[in-house]
Amino acid sequence: GAVVSQHPSWVICKSGTSVKIECRSLDFQATTMFWYRQFPKQSLMLMATSNEGSKATYEQGVEKDKFLINHASLTLSTLTVTSAHPEDSSFYICSARDSTTEAFFGQGTRLTVV
Amino acid sequence: AQSVTQPDIHITVSEGASLELRCNYSYGATPYLFWYVQSPGQGLQLLLKYFSGDTLVQGIKGFEAEFKRSQSSFNLRKPSVHWSDAAEYFCAVGVSGGYQKVTFGTGTKLQVIP
C-alpha cells in the first residue's frame, strides 16, 4: 500500500510552546487528510478533516484556534498544537486518502507536554 | 450518528488457536466497515474492509471478517493465531463515501501466549 509518513515520531515540549506535526503522503497525492487523537487505552477520535487548498473542517469540541491544520499541498498536511498544555499530551495520527478513497495511516506522533 | 462497539477490551489466546474478535455497529444505512491493527507505538494498518457484495471478506495476514446485517456485526476471525498477531485491533464504521468519516471502536487488545 501507499506510504504516509509522520514527523516527528515523538516530541516533548514545554507548556506554553507550540509544536508542529507533519503528515506526508510519499507516493500518492492526498486530496484529503484526517487528523486523529488517541488517548491512552482509548480509541481514535477524529479531530478534523482537511482538503488540499481548503480550510479544515473540525469536529465538534475541537478548538480550531488551538489545533491549527494546514493542507497547503497534495502531499503535506501539518497540525500545529498552539500553546500546548499537559492535557494536550496524546498520540496524534494522520491518515491520507487519494481519489480512490483508500485511506492510509501514518505511524503517529507521541506528544508529551511538560 | 454511527457508533461501534467492541465488547472485548482484552483477549488472550494460545498460539495456533483460532481467534474471533467481536464488533457491533450502529448505523441507519448500509455501513462501510473496517478492521485495523495497531502495533505498540505505531500507526494503523488496514486489515480488511467491507463496502458491498460478498459478506465474507478476506484480508491480509490470514484474517477474514463476516458482515451480518441482521446482527449488525462485523466479527474478525483468524483460524490460527501467530505470536506476531499480538496487537490492538480496531473495528470502524465509515459513512458518506467510505473513508470520508470513520468512527472507531474502543479496540481489543490481543495477547498471544506460547
CSV table of C-alpha atoms in Angstrom, one decimal:
chain,number,residue,atom,x,y,z
A,1,GLY,CA,0.0,0.0,0.0
A,2,ALA,CA,0.8,3.7,-0.1
A,3,VAL,CA,3.0,5.3,2.5
A,4,VAL,CA,2.1,8.1,4.8
A,5,SER,CA,4.9,9.4,6.9
A,6,GLN,CA,4.5,11.5,10.1
A,7,HIS,CA,7.2,13.5,11.7
A,8,PRO,CA,8.3,13.6,14.4
A,9,SER,CA,7.5,10.2,15.9
A,10,TRP,CA,7.7,11.7,19.3
A,11,VAL,CA,8.2,15.1,20.8
A,12,ILE,CA,8.5,16.6,24.2
A,13,CYS,CA,7.7,20.3,24.6
A,14,LYS,CA,7.4,22.8,27.4
A,15,SER,CA,4.0,24.0,28.5
A,16,GLY,CA,3.0,27.2,26.6
A,17,THR,CA,5.0,26.5,23.5
A,18,SER,CA,3.8,25.3,20.1
A,19,VAL,CA,4.6,22.2,18.3
A,20,LYS,CA,4.1,21.2,14.6
A,21,ILE,CA,3.5,17.7,13.4
A,22,GLU,CA,3.9,16.9,9.7
A,23,CYS,CA,2.0,14.3,7.7
A,24,ARG,CA,3.3,13.5,4.3
A,25,SER,CA,2.0,11.2,1.6
A,26,LEU,CA,5.1,9.8,0.0
A,27,ASP,CA,3.9,8.1,-3.2
A,28,PHE,CA,0.4,9.5,-3.9
A,29,GLN,CA,-1.5,12.7,-3.9
A,30,ALA,CA,-3.6,13.1,-0.9
A,31,THR,CA,-6.7,15.1,-1.7
A,32,THR,CA,-8.0,14.6,1.9
A,33,MET,CA,-6.1,14.2,5.1
A,34,PHE,CA,-7.6,13.4,8.5
A,35,TRP,CA,-6.1,14.1,12.0
A,36,TYR,CA,-7.0,11.8,14.9
A,37,ARG,CA,-6.1,11.9,18.5
A,38,GLN,CA,-5.8,8.8,20.7
A,39,PHE,CA,-5.7,8.9,24.5
A,40,PRO,CA,-4.1,6.1,26.4
A,41,LYS,CA,-6.2,2.9,26.2
A,42,GLN,CA,-8.8,4.7,24.2
A,43,SER,CA,-9.9,4.7,20.6
A,44,LEU,CA,-9.0,7.2,17.9
A,45,MET,CA,-11.1,10.4,17.9
A,46,LEU,CA,-11.3,12.3,14.6
A,47,MET,CA,-10.2,15.9,15.2
A,48,ALA,CA,-10.5,17.4,11.7
A,49,THR,CA,-10.7,16.7,8.0
A,50,SER,CA,-8.7,18.8,5.6
A,51,ASN,CA,-8.9,19.0,1.8
A,52,GLU,CA,-6.0,20.4,-0.1
A,53,GLY,CA,-6.3,24.1,-0.5
A,54,SER,CA,-9.3,24.5,1.7
A,55,LYS,CA,-9.9,25.2,5.4
A,56,ALA,CA,-10.0,22.2,7.6
A,57,THR,CA,-13.4,21.0,9.0
A,58,TYR,CA,-13.2,20.5,12.7
A,59,GLU,CA,-15.2,18.0,14.7
A,60,GLN,CA,-17.4,19.3,17.5
A,61,GLY,CA,-15.5,20.1,20.6
A,62,VAL,CA,-12.1,20.5,18.9
A,63,GLU,CA,-10.7,24.0,19.2
A,64,LYS,CA,-9.6,25.2,15.8
A,65,ASP,CA,-7.5,28.0,17.2
A,66,LYS,CA,-5.6,25.6,19.3
A,67,PHE,CA,-5.1,22.8,16.7
A,68,LEU,CA,-4.1,24.6,13.5
A,69,ILE,CA,-4.3,22.5,10.4
A,70,ASN,CA,-2.7,23.4,7.1
A,71,HIS,CA,-3.0,21.3,4.0
A,72,ALA,CA,-1.2,23.5,1.5
A,73,SER,CA,-0.1,20.8,-0.9
A,74,LEU,CA,-1.3,17.4,-2.1
A,75,THR,CA,1.4,15.7,-0.2
A,76,LEU,CA,1.7,17.6,3.1
A,77,SER,CA,-0.6,18.5,5.9
A,78,THR,CA,0.5,19.9,9.2
A,79,LEU,CA,-1.0,20.0,12.7
A,80,THR,CA,0.2,22.7,15.0
A,81,VAL,CA,-0.7,22.5,18.7
A,82,THR,CA,-0.5,26.0,19.9
A,83,SER,CA,0.2,27.0,23.5
A,84,ALA,CA,0.4,23.4,24.4
A,85,HIS,CA,-0.5,22.2,27.9
A,86,PRO,CA,-0.1,18.9,29.6
A,87,GLU,CA,-3.7,17.9,28.8
A,88,ASP,CA,-2.7,18.1,25.1
A,89,SER,CA,-0.3,15.2,25.6
A,90,SER,CA,-1.6,12.4,23.4
A,91,PHE,CA,-0.9,10.3,20.4
A,92,TYR,CA,-1.7,12.1,17.2
A,93,ILE,CA,-2.3,10.1,14.0
A,94,CYS,CA,-3.0,11.3,10.5
A,95,SER,CA,-4.4,9.5,7.6
A,96,ALA,CA,-4.5,10.4,4.0
A,97,ARG,CA,-6.6,9.4,1.0
A,98,ASP,CA,-6.5,9.9,-2.7
A,99,SER,CA,-9.2,9.9,-5.3
A,100,THR,CA,-9.6,6.1,-5.0
A,101,THR,CA,-10.9,6.5,-1.4
A,102,GLU,CA,-8.3,4.2,0.1
A,103,ALA,CA,-7.0,5.8,3.3
A,104,PHE,CA,-3.6,5.1,4.8
A,105,PHE,CA,-2.4,5.9,8.3
A,106,GLY,CA,0.8,7.5,9.4
A,107,GLN,CA,2.8,5.9,12.2
A,108,GLY,CA,1.7,8.5,14.7
A,109,THR,CA,3.3,11.2,16.9
A,110,ARG,CA,3.6,10.9,20.6
A,111,LEU,CA,3.3,14.4,22.1
A,112,THR,CA,4.3,15.0,25.7
A,113,VAL,CA,3.9,18.4,27.2
A,114,VAL,CA,5.8,19.0,30.4
B,1,ALA,CA,-24.8,9.1,14.3
B,2,GLN,CA,-22.9,5.9,13.8
B,3,SER,CA,-21.2,4.0,16.6
B,4,VAL,CA,-19.1,0.9,17.0
B,5,THR,CA,-18.9,-1.4,20.0
B,6,GLN,CA,-16.1,-3.8,20.6
B,7,PRO,CA,-17.2,-5.7,23.7
B,8,ASP,CA,-13.9,-7.3,24.5
B,9,ILE,CA,-11.2,-5.0,25.8
B,10,HIS,CA,-8.6,-7.7,26.1
B,11,ILE,CA,-8.4,-11.2,24.7
B,12,THR,CA,-5.7,-13.9,25.3
B,13,VAL,CA,-5.3,-16.8,23.0
B,14,SER,CA,-2.7,-19.5,22.6
B,15,GLU,CA,-0.5,-19.6,19.6
B,16,GLY,CA,-2.1,-21.8,16.9
B,17,ALA,CA,-5.6,-21.4,18.3
B,18,SER,CA,-8.4,-19.7,16.4
B,19,LEU,CA,-9.5,-16.2,17.1
B,20,GLU,CA,-12.7,-14.2,16.8
B,21,LEU,CA,-12.9,-10.5,17.7
B,22,ARG,CA,-16.4,-9.1,18.0
B,23,CYS,CA,-17.6,-5.9,16.6
B,24,ASN,CA,-21.1,-4.4,16.5
B,25,TYR,CA,-22.1,-1.3,14.8
B,26,SER,CA,-25.0,1.1,14.8
B,27,TYR,CA,-25.8,3.0,11.6
B,28,GLY,CA,-29.1,3.6,9.8
B,29,ALA,CA,-27.9,2.8,6.3
B,30,THR,CA,-25.6,0.4,4.7
B,31,PRO,CA,-22.3,0.8,6.5
B,32,TYR,CA,-18.7,0.8,5.3
B,33,LEU,CA,-16.9,-1.4,7.8
B,34,PHE,CA,-13.2,-1.8,8.5
B,35,TRP,CA,-10.8,-3.6,10.7
B,36,TYR,CA,-7.4,-2.1,11.5
B,37,VAL,CA,-4.5,-3.3,13.5
B,38,GLN,CA,-2.1,-1.2,15.6
B,39,SER,CA,1.2,-2.4,17.0
B,40,PRO,CA,2.5,-0.6,20.1
B,41,GLY,CA,3.5,3.0,19.3
B,42,GLN,CA,2.6,2.5,15.6
B,43,GLY,CA,0.0,3.8,13.3
B,44,LEU,CA,-2.9,1.8,12.0
B,45,GLN,CA,-2.8,-0.8,9.2
B,46,LEU,CA,-5.9,-1.8,7.3
B,47,LEU,CA,-6.6,-5.5,7.6
B,48,LEU,CA,-9.8,-5.6,5.5
B,49,LYS,CA,-12.9,-3.7,4.6
B,50,TYR,CA,-16.4,-4.2,3.5
B,51,PHE,CA,-18.2,-1.9,1.2
B,52,SER,CA,-20.7,-4.2,-0.6
B,53,GLY,CA,-21.0,-7.6,-2.2
B,54,ASP,CA,-19.9,-10.8,-0.6
B,55,THR,CA,-20.4,-10.6,3.1
B,56,LEU,CA,-17.4,-12.7,3.9
B,57,VAL,CA,-14.3,-10.6,3.2
B,58,GLN,CA,-10.7,-11.7,3.1
B,59,GLY,CA,-7.9,-9.5,4.4
B,60,ILE,CA,-4.2,-9.5,4.8
B,61,LYS,CA,-2.3,-11.7,7.2
B,62,GLY,CA,-4.9,-14.5,7.0
B,63,PHE,CA,-7.7,-12.5,8.6
B,64,GLU,CA,-11.3,-12.6,7.4
B,65,ALA,CA,-14.5,-10.9,8.6
B,66,GLU,CA,-18.2,-11.5,8.0
B,67,PHE,CA,-20.8,-8.8,7.7
B,68,LYS,CA,-24.1,-9.9,9.2
B,69,ARG,CA,-26.7,-7.2,8.7
B,70,SER,CA,-29.3,-8.9,10.9
B,71,GLN,CA,-26.9,-8.9,13.8
B,72,SER,CA,-25.3,-5.5,13.0
B,73,SER,CA,-22.0,-7.3,13.4
B,74,PHE,CA,-18.7,-7.5,11.6
B,75,ASN,CA,-16.6,-10.0,13.5
B,76,LEU,CA,-12.9,-10.6,12.7
B,77,ARG,CA,-11.6,-14.1,12.5
B,78,LYS,CA,-8.4,-16.0,12.0
B,79,PRO,CA,-8.1,-19.8,12.1
B,80,SER,CA,-4.6,-20.0,13.6
B,81,VAL,CA,-3.1,-17.2,15.5
B,82,HIS,CA,0.6,-16.4,15.4
B,83,TRP,CA,2.7,-14.7,18.1
B,84,SER,CA,3.2,-11.7,15.7
B,85,ASP,CA,-0.6,-11.1,15.7
B,86,ALA,CA,-0.4,-9.7,19.2
B,87,ALA,CA,-1.5,-6.1,18.8
B,88,GLU,CA,-4.6,-3.9,19.3
B,89,TYR,CA,-7.4,-4.3,16.8
B,90,PHE,CA,-9.9,-1.6,15.9
B,91,CYS,CA,-13.2,-2.0,14.2
B,92,ALA,CA,-14.5,1.1,12.4
B,93,VAL,CA,-17.6,2.2,10.5
B,94,GLY,CA,-17.5,4.7,7.7
B,95,VAL,CA,-20.1,6.9,6.2
B,96,SER,CA,-20.6,9.3,3.4
B,97,GLY,CA,-18.5,7.6,0.8
B,98,GLY,CA,-16.4,5.1,2.7
B,99,TYR,CA,-13.4,6.8,4.2
B,100,GLN,CA,-14.8,10.3,4.4
B,101,LYS,CA,-15.7,10.0,8.1
B,102,VAL,CA,-14.7,7.0,10.1
B,103,THR,CA,-15.7,6.2,13.7
B,104,PHE,CA,-13.6,3.8,15.6
B,105,GLY,CA,-14.4,1.3,18.3
B,106,THR,CA,-12.5,1.3,21.6
B,107,GLY,CA,-10.3,-1.5,20.4
B,108,THR,CA,-9.5,-5.1,21.5
B,109,LYS,CA,-6.0,-5.9,22.8
B,110,LEU,CA,-4.9,-9.3,21.7
B,111,GLN,CA,-2.3,-11.2,23.7
B,112,VAL,CA,-0.8,-14.4,22.3
B,113,ILE,CA,0.7,-16.9,24.6
B,114,PRO,CA,3.0,-19.8,23.6
